Short mmCIF file of C-alpha atoms and ligand atoms in Angstrom, two decimals:
data_model
loop_
_atom_site.label_atom_id
_atom_site.label_comp_id
_atom_site.label_asym_id
_atom_site.label_seq_id
_atom_site.Cartn_x
_atom_site.Cartn_y
_atom_site.Cartn_z
CA MET A 337 0.30 -0.17 0.33
CA LYS A 338 1.63 3.43 -0.77
CA LEU A 339 0.85 6.52 1.25
CA GLN A 340 0.40 9.71 -0.01
CA GLU A 341 3.37 12.11 0.71
CA TYR A 342 1.48 14.04 3.10
CA ARG A 343 1.05 10.71 5.28
CA SER A 344 4.75 9.70 4.63
CA LYS A 345 6.06 12.96 6.15
CA GLU A 346 3.68 12.61 9.11
CA ILE A 347 5.70 9.27 9.73
CA LEU A 348 8.63 10.78 9.06
CA ALA A 349 8.21 13.67 11.25
CA ARG A 350 7.62 11.44 13.90
CA HIS A 351 10.88 9.73 13.62
CA GLY A 352 12.41 12.69 13.90
CA VAL A 353 13.36 14.07 10.23
CA PRO A 354 13.22 17.59 9.69
CA LEU A 355 10.74 18.73 7.38
CA LEU A 356 8.22 21.39 6.92
CA ALA A 357 4.81 20.21 7.73
CA GLY A 358 2.22 22.23 6.04
CA GLU A 359 -1.60 21.46 5.80
CA VAL A 360 -3.96 19.63 3.39
CA ALA A 361 -6.46 21.20 1.24
CA THR A 362 -8.99 19.79 -0.89
CA THR A 363 -10.61 23.20 -2.09
CA PRO A 364 -8.76 26.55 -3.81
CA GLU A 365 -10.09 28.22 -0.64
CA GLU A 366 -8.83 25.92 2.00
CA ALA A 367 -5.69 26.40 0.21
CA ARG A 368 -5.62 30.24 0.39
CA GLY A 369 -6.39 29.45 4.26
CA ALA A 370 -3.51 27.37 4.57
CA ALA A 371 -1.35 29.50 2.72
CA ALA A 372 -2.28 32.60 4.94
CA ARG A 373 -1.44 30.55 8.25
CA ILE A 374 1.77 29.16 6.92
CA GLY A 375 2.28 32.73 5.93
CA GLY A 376 5.20 33.78 3.33
CA PRO A 377 5.66 31.53 0.44
CA VAL A 378 4.43 28.22 0.07
CA VAL A 379 4.40 25.41 -2.29
CA VAL A 380 1.12 23.89 -3.76
CA LYS A 381 1.44 19.96 -4.28
CA ALA A 382 -0.98 17.36 -5.75
CA GLN A 383 -1.45 14.42 -3.41
CA VAL A 384 -1.53 11.48 -5.95
CA LEU A 385 -0.09 8.35 -5.65
CA VAL A 386 2.28 8.45 -8.98
CA GLY A 387 5.82 9.57 -9.61
CA GLY A 388 6.77 12.68 -11.36
CA ARG A 389 4.07 15.22 -10.38
CA GLY A 390 6.31 18.19 -10.90
CA LYS A 391 6.73 17.23 -14.35
CA ALA A 392 3.36 16.89 -14.57
CA GLY A 393 2.61 20.34 -13.34
CA GLY A 394 1.28 19.19 -9.88
CA VAL A 395 4.07 20.88 -7.74
CA LYS A 396 3.71 24.77 -7.81
CA LEU A 397 4.93 27.55 -6.01
CA ALA A 398 2.91 30.73 -4.48
CA ALA A 399 3.78 33.67 -2.95
CA THR A 400 1.09 35.09 -1.46
CA PRO A 401 -2.30 33.05 -0.47
CA ALA A 402 -4.35 34.71 -3.31
CA GLU A 403 -1.58 32.96 -5.39
CA ALA A 404 -1.57 29.79 -3.50
CA GLU A 405 -5.61 29.61 -4.68
CA GLN A 406 -4.86 30.24 -8.06
CA ARG A 407 -2.42 27.21 -7.97
CA ALA A 408 -4.58 25.23 -6.62
CA ARG A 409 -7.56 25.96 -8.76
CA GLU A 410 -5.01 24.86 -11.54
CA ILE A 411 -3.86 21.70 -9.77
CA LEU A 412 -6.99 20.56 -8.53
CA GLY A 413 -8.75 18.22 -11.26
CA LEU A 414 -5.38 17.85 -13.27
CA ASP A 415 -4.84 14.51 -14.72
CA ILE A 416 -1.58 13.24 -13.63
CA LYS A 417 -0.91 9.58 -15.40
CA GLY A 418 -4.19 8.68 -14.85
CA VAL A 419 -5.11 10.12 -11.78
CA THR A 420 -7.46 12.82 -10.88
CA VAL A 421 -6.09 15.38 -8.27
CA ARG A 422 -8.31 15.45 -5.46
CA THR A 423 -6.38 16.79 -2.55
CA LEU A 424 -3.41 19.12 -1.94
CA LEU A 425 -0.71 19.68 0.75
CA VAL A 426 0.36 23.50 0.81
CA ALA A 427 3.60 23.40 2.48
CA PRO A 428 6.08 26.30 3.40
CA ALA A 429 8.19 26.66 0.32
CA ALA A 430 11.78 25.84 0.75
CA ASP A 431 14.64 27.89 -1.21
CA ILE A 432 16.67 25.21 -2.54
CA ALA A 433 20.76 24.92 -2.75
CA LYS A 434 21.14 21.21 -3.52
CA GLU A 435 18.97 18.28 -4.00
CA TYR A 436 19.58 14.75 -2.82
CA TYR A 437 17.89 11.44 -3.31
CA LEU A 438 17.86 9.05 -0.21
CA ALA A 439 16.13 6.11 0.62
CA LEU A 440 15.45 2.59 1.52
CA ILE A 441 14.55 -0.66 -0.09
CA LEU A 442 13.61 -4.08 0.48
CA ASP A 443 16.19 -5.42 -2.33
CA ARG A 444 15.15 -8.82 -3.14
CA ALA A 445 18.16 -9.52 -5.20
CA ALA A 446 20.57 -8.30 -2.26
CA LYS A 447 18.59 -10.35 0.05
CA ALA A 448 18.66 -7.06 2.18
CA VAL A 449 17.05 -3.67 2.88
CA THR A 450 19.30 -1.68 1.29
CA ILE A 451 20.39 1.96 1.43
CA ILE A 452 19.91 4.06 -2.16
CA ALA A 453 21.44 7.69 -2.24
CA SER A 454 22.71 9.91 -4.65
CA ALA A 455 23.57 13.54 -4.75
CA GLU A 456 21.62 14.13 -8.12
CA GLY A 457 18.59 13.83 -6.70
CA GLY A 458 15.59 15.61 -7.51
CA VAL A 459 13.04 15.18 -10.68
CA GLU A 460 15.77 13.08 -12.87
CA ILE A 461 16.97 10.35 -10.47
CA GLU A 462 15.61 7.99 -12.96
CA GLU A 463 17.63 9.43 -15.95
CA THR A 464 20.14 9.10 -13.59
CA ALA A 465 20.04 5.70 -12.61
CA ARG A 466 20.14 4.57 -16.32
CA THR A 467 22.86 6.97 -17.55
CA SER A 468 24.97 7.15 -14.68
CA PRO A 469 24.55 4.22 -12.34
CA GLU A 470 28.03 5.25 -10.72
CA ALA A 471 26.09 8.31 -9.19
CA ILE A 472 24.24 6.02 -7.08
CA LEU A 473 25.26 4.47 -3.88
CA ARG A 474 23.49 1.24 -2.69
CA LEU A 475 24.34 0.14 0.61
CA PRO A 476 22.94 -3.13 1.73
CA LEU A 477 22.11 -3.04 5.44
CA ASP A 478 23.56 -6.41 8.00
CA PRO A 479 19.90 -8.21 8.59
CA LEU A 480 20.89 -8.53 12.04
CA ILE A 481 22.88 -5.22 13.43
CA GLY A 482 21.11 -2.99 10.81
CA LEU A 483 22.28 0.43 10.40
CA GLN A 484 25.77 1.39 11.94
CA GLU A 485 27.52 4.24 12.51
CA PHE A 486 29.89 4.01 9.50
CA GLY A 487 27.50 3.12 7.00
CA VAL A 488 25.76 6.76 8.11
CA ARG A 489 29.45 8.10 7.50
CA ARG A 490 29.80 6.29 4.24
CA VAL A 491 26.41 7.39 3.30
CA GLY A 492 27.46 11.19 4.23
CA PHE A 493 30.55 11.31 2.48
CA PHE A 494 29.44 9.61 -0.96
CA LEU A 495 26.78 12.47 -0.77
CA GLY A 496 28.98 15.04 0.15
CA ILE A 497 27.00 16.19 2.79
CA PRO A 498 28.80 19.86 4.08
CA ALA A 499 30.60 18.92 7.51
CA GLU A 500 28.77 21.22 9.48
CA LEU A 501 25.30 19.23 8.42
CA ARG A 502 26.59 15.57 8.97
CA ARG A 503 24.93 15.38 12.29
CA ASP A 504 21.46 16.29 10.87
CA PHE A 505 22.04 13.85 7.82
CA ALA A 506 22.80 11.51 10.42
CA SER A 507 19.29 11.71 12.30
CA VAL A 508 17.39 12.18 8.95
CA LEU A 509 19.06 8.62 7.81
CA ARG A 510 18.25 7.12 11.17
CA GLY A 511 15.03 8.59 11.24
CA LEU A 512 14.46 7.05 7.47
CA THR A 513 15.59 3.57 8.84
CA ASP A 514 13.49 3.75 11.80
CA ALA A 515 10.42 4.81 9.99
CA PHE A 516 11.30 1.63 7.24
CA PHE A 517 11.49 -0.65 9.79
CA GLY A 518 8.88 0.47 11.99
CA THR A 519 5.95 0.65 9.92
CA ASP A 520 7.31 -2.85 8.04
CA ALA A 521 7.85 -0.76 4.71
CA ASP A 522 9.04 -1.94 1.34
CA LEU A 523 10.37 1.27 0.44
CA ALA A 524 11.19 4.68 2.17
CA GLU A 525 11.99 7.31 -0.05
CA ILE A 526 12.78 11.12 0.49
CA ASN A 527 13.61 12.73 -3.15
CA PRO A 528 14.25 15.48 -2.70
CA LEU A 529 16.39 15.59 0.15
CA VAL A 530 17.86 19.29 0.35
CA VAL A 531 19.99 21.66 1.89
CA THR A 532 18.85 25.13 1.65
CA GLN A 533 20.34 28.53 0.95
CA THR A 534 20.06 29.46 4.71
CA GLY A 535 22.13 26.05 5.26
CA GLU A 536 19.34 23.43 6.53
CA LEU A 537 18.75 19.85 5.61
CA LEU A 538 15.16 19.35 4.72
CA ALA A 539 12.69 16.17 3.55
CA LEU A 540 10.96 18.03 0.70
CA ASP A 541 9.33 15.49 -0.69
CA ALA A 542 8.43 11.50 0.74
CA LYS A 543 6.78 8.36 -0.14
CA ILE A 544 6.45 5.35 1.86
CA VAL A 545 5.15 2.01 0.44
CA LEU A 546 4.40 -0.70 3.22
CA ASP A 547 4.26 -4.55 2.89
CA ASP A 548 0.45 -5.44 2.51
CA SER A 549 1.20 -8.33 4.40
CA ALA A 550 2.33 -6.79 7.58
CA LEU A 551 -0.65 -3.90 7.41
CA PRO A 552 -2.41 -6.35 10.07
CA ARG A 553 0.16 -5.25 12.66
CA HIS A 554 -0.39 -1.18 12.11
CA PRO A 555 -3.77 -0.75 12.03
CA GLU A 556 -3.30 3.24 12.35
CA LEU A 557 -1.44 2.64 9.17
CA GLU A 558 -4.52 0.88 6.99
CA ALA A 559 -6.63 3.92 8.01
CA MET A 560 -4.27 5.87 5.61
CA ARG A 561 -5.31 3.87 2.90
CA ASP A 562 -6.52 6.16 -0.01
CA LEU A 563 -9.43 4.26 -1.64
CA ASN A 564 -9.79 6.97 -4.36
CA GLU A 565 -6.77 5.45 -6.15
CA GLU A 566 -7.17 1.83 -5.44
CA GLU A 567 -8.23 -0.25 -8.39
CA PRO A 568 -11.91 -1.15 -7.74
CA ALA A 569 -11.45 -4.44 -8.12
CA GLU A 570 -8.56 -4.52 -5.75
CA THR A 571 -10.74 -3.06 -2.79
CA ALA A 572 -13.36 -5.43 -3.50
CA ALA A 573 -10.81 -8.38 -3.08
CA ARG A 574 -9.79 -7.05 -0.17
CA GLU A 575 -13.18 -6.69 1.46
CA ALA A 576 -14.05 -9.91 0.42
CA GLY A 577 -11.16 -11.66 2.06
CA ILE A 578 -9.61 -12.44 -1.62
CA SER A 579 -5.64 -12.66 -2.29
CA PHE A 580 -6.14 -10.85 -5.95
CA ILE A 581 -3.65 -9.47 -8.45
CA LYS A 582 -4.46 -8.25 -12.11
CA LEU A 583 -2.53 -9.07 -14.73
CA ASP A 584 -2.79 -8.57 -18.51
CA GLY A 585 -3.86 -11.76 -19.82
CA THR A 586 -7.26 -12.95 -20.97
CA ILE A 587 -7.88 -16.20 -18.89
CA GLY A 588 -9.62 -15.40 -15.40
CA CYS A 589 -8.23 -17.72 -12.60
CA MET A 590 -10.09 -18.85 -9.46
CA VAL A 591 -8.38 -21.19 -7.29
CA ASN A 592 -8.03 -22.19 -3.70
CA GLY A 593 -4.71 -21.73 -2.42
CA ALA A 594 -2.05 -19.30 -3.24
CA GLY A 595 0.51 -22.42 -4.36
CA LEU A 596 -2.35 -23.84 -6.50
CA ALA A 597 -2.90 -20.49 -7.92
CA MET A 598 0.71 -19.86 -9.02
CA THR A 599 0.48 -23.70 -10.42
CA THR A 600 -2.56 -22.86 -12.64
CA MET A 601 -1.17 -19.71 -13.91
CA ASP A 602 1.87 -21.50 -15.21
CA LEU A 603 -0.29 -24.33 -16.69
CA VAL A 604 -2.19 -21.70 -18.57
CA LYS A 605 0.86 -20.05 -19.83
CA LEU A 606 2.36 -24.03 -20.66
CA ALA A 607 -0.87 -24.40 -22.72
CA GLY A 608 -0.35 -21.29 -24.88
CA GLY A 609 -2.83 -18.69 -22.77
CA GLU A 610 -2.03 -15.57 -20.48
CA PRO A 611 -3.53 -15.40 -17.02
CA ALA A 612 -5.83 -12.14 -16.29
CA ASN A 613 -4.97 -12.31 -12.69
CA PHE A 614 -3.77 -14.17 -9.86
CA LEU A 615 -6.59 -15.05 -7.19
CA ASP A 616 -6.84 -17.17 -4.32
CA ILE A 617 -10.13 -17.36 -2.84
CA GLY A 618 -9.09 -18.62 0.45
CA GLY A 619 -10.30 -22.09 2.52
CA GLY A 620 -13.74 -22.89 2.90
CA ALA A 621 -14.94 -20.98 -0.01
CA LYS A 622 -18.47 -20.25 0.10
CA ALA A 623 -21.15 -19.10 -2.30
CA ASP A 624 -21.12 -15.67 -1.35
CA ARG A 625 -17.28 -15.58 -1.69
CA VAL A 626 -17.56 -17.45 -5.19
CA ALA A 627 -19.68 -14.74 -6.39
CA ALA A 628 -17.46 -11.84 -5.15
CA ALA A 629 -14.63 -14.06 -6.93
CA PHE A 630 -16.45 -13.95 -10.61
CA ARG A 631 -17.36 -10.28 -10.24
CA ILE A 632 -13.84 -9.19 -9.64
CA ILE A 633 -12.56 -11.38 -12.41
CA LEU A 634 -15.24 -10.26 -15.15
CA ASP A 635 -14.89 -6.51 -13.83
CA ASP A 636 -11.54 -6.88 -16.04
CA PRO A 637 -12.97 -6.58 -19.96
CA ASN A 638 -9.69 -8.43 -21.19
CA VAL A 639 -11.22 -11.65 -19.73
CA ARG A 640 -12.39 -14.34 -22.28
CA ALA A 641 -12.68 -17.12 -20.19
CA ILE A 642 -12.72 -18.05 -16.54
CA LEU A 643 -10.59 -21.47 -15.20
CA VAL A 644 -11.80 -22.52 -11.66
CA ASN A 645 -9.57 -24.99 -10.30
CA ILE A 646 -10.69 -26.15 -6.59
CA PHE A 647 -8.79 -28.48 -4.51
CA GLY A 648 -11.26 -29.65 -2.19
CA GLY A 649 -9.84 -30.30 1.32
CA ILE A 650 -11.85 -28.48 4.03
CA THR A 651 -13.27 -26.69 1.20
CA ARG A 652 -16.31 -29.15 0.35
CA GLY A 653 -16.54 -29.50 -3.63
CA ASP A 654 -20.30 -29.76 -3.98
CA GLU A 655 -20.43 -26.57 -2.14
CA VAL A 656 -18.35 -24.32 -4.66
CA ALA A 657 -20.04 -26.15 -7.67
CA HIS A 658 -23.36 -24.75 -5.91
CA GLY A 659 -21.40 -21.51 -5.53
CA ILE A 660 -20.25 -21.11 -9.26
CA VAL A 661 -23.96 -22.05 -10.51
CA GLU A 662 -25.85 -19.56 -8.20
CA ALA A 663 -22.94 -16.92 -8.95
CA ARG A 664 -23.11 -17.17 -12.73
CA SER A 665 -26.78 -16.81 -12.68
CA THR A 666 -26.20 -13.22 -11.05
CA LEU A 667 -23.33 -12.27 -13.29
CA GLU A 668 -23.84 -9.67 -16.11
CA ARG A 669 -21.52 -10.77 -18.65
CA GLU A 670 -21.26 -14.53 -19.83
CA VAL A 671 -17.96 -15.77 -20.72
CA PRO A 672 -16.79 -19.52 -21.20
CA MET A 673 -16.02 -21.13 -17.94
CA VAL A 674 -14.02 -24.47 -17.16
CA VAL A 675 -14.24 -26.17 -13.99
CA ARG A 676 -12.09 -28.43 -12.11
CA ILE A 677 -12.96 -29.60 -8.97
CA VAL A 678 -11.10 -32.57 -6.86
CA GLY A 679 -11.01 -33.63 -3.66
CA THR A 680 -13.83 -33.77 -1.15
CA ASN A 681 -17.11 -34.54 -2.71
CA ALA A 682 -15.50 -34.34 -6.23
CA ALA A 683 -18.40 -36.45 -7.56
CA GLN A 684 -21.23 -34.57 -6.15
CA ALA A 685 -19.67 -31.19 -7.86
CA ALA A 686 -19.23 -33.02 -11.08
CA GLU A 687 -22.88 -33.57 -11.49
CA ILE A 688 -23.98 -30.50 -10.16
CA LEU A 689 -21.99 -28.66 -12.74
CA ARG A 690 -23.01 -31.33 -15.58
CA GLN A 691 -26.37 -30.35 -14.83
CA ALA A 692 -25.75 -26.95 -15.06
CA ASN A 693 -24.08 -27.54 -18.61
CA LEU A 694 -20.36 -26.01 -17.30
CA ILE A 695 -17.73 -27.47 -19.00
CA THR A 696 -15.45 -29.49 -16.77
CA ALA A 697 -12.34 -31.17 -16.72
CA GLU A 698 -10.70 -34.06 -15.12
CA SER A 699 -6.84 -32.92 -14.87
CA LEU A 700 -5.57 -29.56 -14.77
CA ASP A 701 -3.39 -29.91 -18.34
CA ASP A 702 -6.89 -30.68 -19.60
CA ALA A 703 -8.47 -27.54 -17.55
CA ALA A 704 -5.82 -25.21 -19.06
CA ALA A 705 -5.92 -26.44 -22.56
CA LYS A 706 -9.88 -26.31 -22.79
CA ALA A 707 -10.03 -22.77 -21.07
CA VAL A 708 -7.13 -21.59 -23.38
CA ALA A 709 -9.25 -22.91 -26.36
CA ALA A 710 -12.49 -21.35 -24.68
CA ALA A 711 -10.87 -17.85 -24.43
CA SER A 712 -9.43 -17.98 -28.23
CA GLY A 713 -12.91 -18.47 -29.24
CA ALA A 714 -11.79 -22.14 -30.98
CA PRO A 715 -14.99 -23.85 -32.66
CA GLY A 716 -16.95 -25.95 -30.47
CA SER A 717 -14.79 -24.95 -27.42
CA ALA A 718 -17.65 -23.43 -25.69
P1 LIG B 1386 7.51 14.67 -7.45
O1 LIG B 1386 7.74 15.60 -8.80
O2 LIG B 1386 6.36 13.89 -7.10
O3 LIG B 1386 8.90 14.25 -7.06
O4 LIG B 1386 7.29 16.23 -6.45
P2 LIG B 1386 8.44 16.62 -5.26
O5 LIG B 1386 7.67 16.81 -4.40
O6 LIG B 1386 9.58 15.78 -5.46
O7 LIG B 1386 8.73 18.33 -6.15
C1 LIG B 1386 9.27 18.22 -7.69
C2 LIG B 1386 10.31 19.45 -7.89
O8 LIG B 1386 9.56 20.37 -7.13
C3 LIG B 1386 11.35 19.31 -6.67
O9 LIG B 1386 12.69 18.17 -7.01
C4 LIG B 1386 11.73 20.54 -6.38
O10 LIG B 1386 12.79 20.66 -7.29
C5 LIG B 1386 10.69 21.25 -6.60
N1 LIG B 1386 10.12 21.68 -5.19
C6 LIG B 1386 9.48 21.21 -4.59
N2 LIG B 1386 8.99 21.68 -3.21
C7 LIG B 1386 9.49 22.65 -3.17
C8 LIG B 1386 10.14 24.01 -2.72
O11 LIG B 1386 9.54 24.31 -1.65
N3 LIG B 1386 10.70 24.92 -3.05
C9 LIG B 1386 10.94 25.10 -4.49
N4 LIG B 1386 11.83 25.81 -4.51
N5 LIG B 1386 10.99 23.89 -4.91
C10 LIG B 1386 10.41 22.72 -4.59
MN1 LIG B 1387 9.45 13.81 -5.26
#
């Protein structure tokens, strides 16, 4: 789950990272009020969960409250990479002397949380990563010891932090690290971290991405979720207790168990098809959950066929079969469905599916082949 800049800043501030917090506004008038309370020049910033807001015109300076209102009017409603801006952050403007990039990421290849730092911070960091990777430091943290003093110094020297700011830099890096581990994040990023004309170190932008699997440990962070920017299908899946990840193919998969879902996707690919999603309906799937899963799958207009693969253990096959038949009658869109149910009460399940005229399959290979044929509209397949 990605957190908006103002939320990420809230968390960093709590961990002692110096920044100019500002106020959230949703109308031009509120932005004006915020600017008046702040006093002096402000920066008006679109709060959307996509990068490159600056380049897209979503970050603007304003010298007066009236100008802040005007800038807010320009930014609200703006479309940034497909997301409409509804919320703004109005913060005191900083006079930037130098911009740095500083982040912690969970680097799966390095099997370690890794510090990423560059003295070429700002809006061109992706370009820097491509053209001059040597300008970027990657420092993996020892998983048992974490951030050590020499690590802080190494990053500070690499960035060329001025001597008088090294202590402040240490608290920024420590604060960022504490925020990362304290929230179970996958990413905690400050870009840019700046030195101002008056020699202050400040985090001007912040981005925290949380590990969804750790969210149950952080109810206060769950409350920071921005439903405005979540795929409706993902919201529906989460609320129904279904693990769902949208993909780009045409074959919707409804499976119980994450391992079986992965296997099913592999076999769809082996049969020459492309899965439209990963979907684990979970244990003991009842009719309403099956129906929710179908709606989520069919919400994707690319889906041309659905492959249902259920292994009945605790989950009873006949109950799932009933669920499928019931759910199918409530669906708005019809696509061919191939169903494989094995395990507990498989025979009863097969009978129910046969009576409902659903395509069934004995083996998983067979099911995948039938689904691929159905999705490509092969004659006689549906
Ligand atoms: P992003 O484009 O989504 O990463 O948004 P940022 O918050 O990083 O803003 C983009 C750029 O706008 C920064 O790299 C700065 O150069 C500039 N910017 C942001 N805040 C301020 C500010 O307070 N003062 C000045 N002068 N520039 C700012
Ligand atoms: Mn930024």
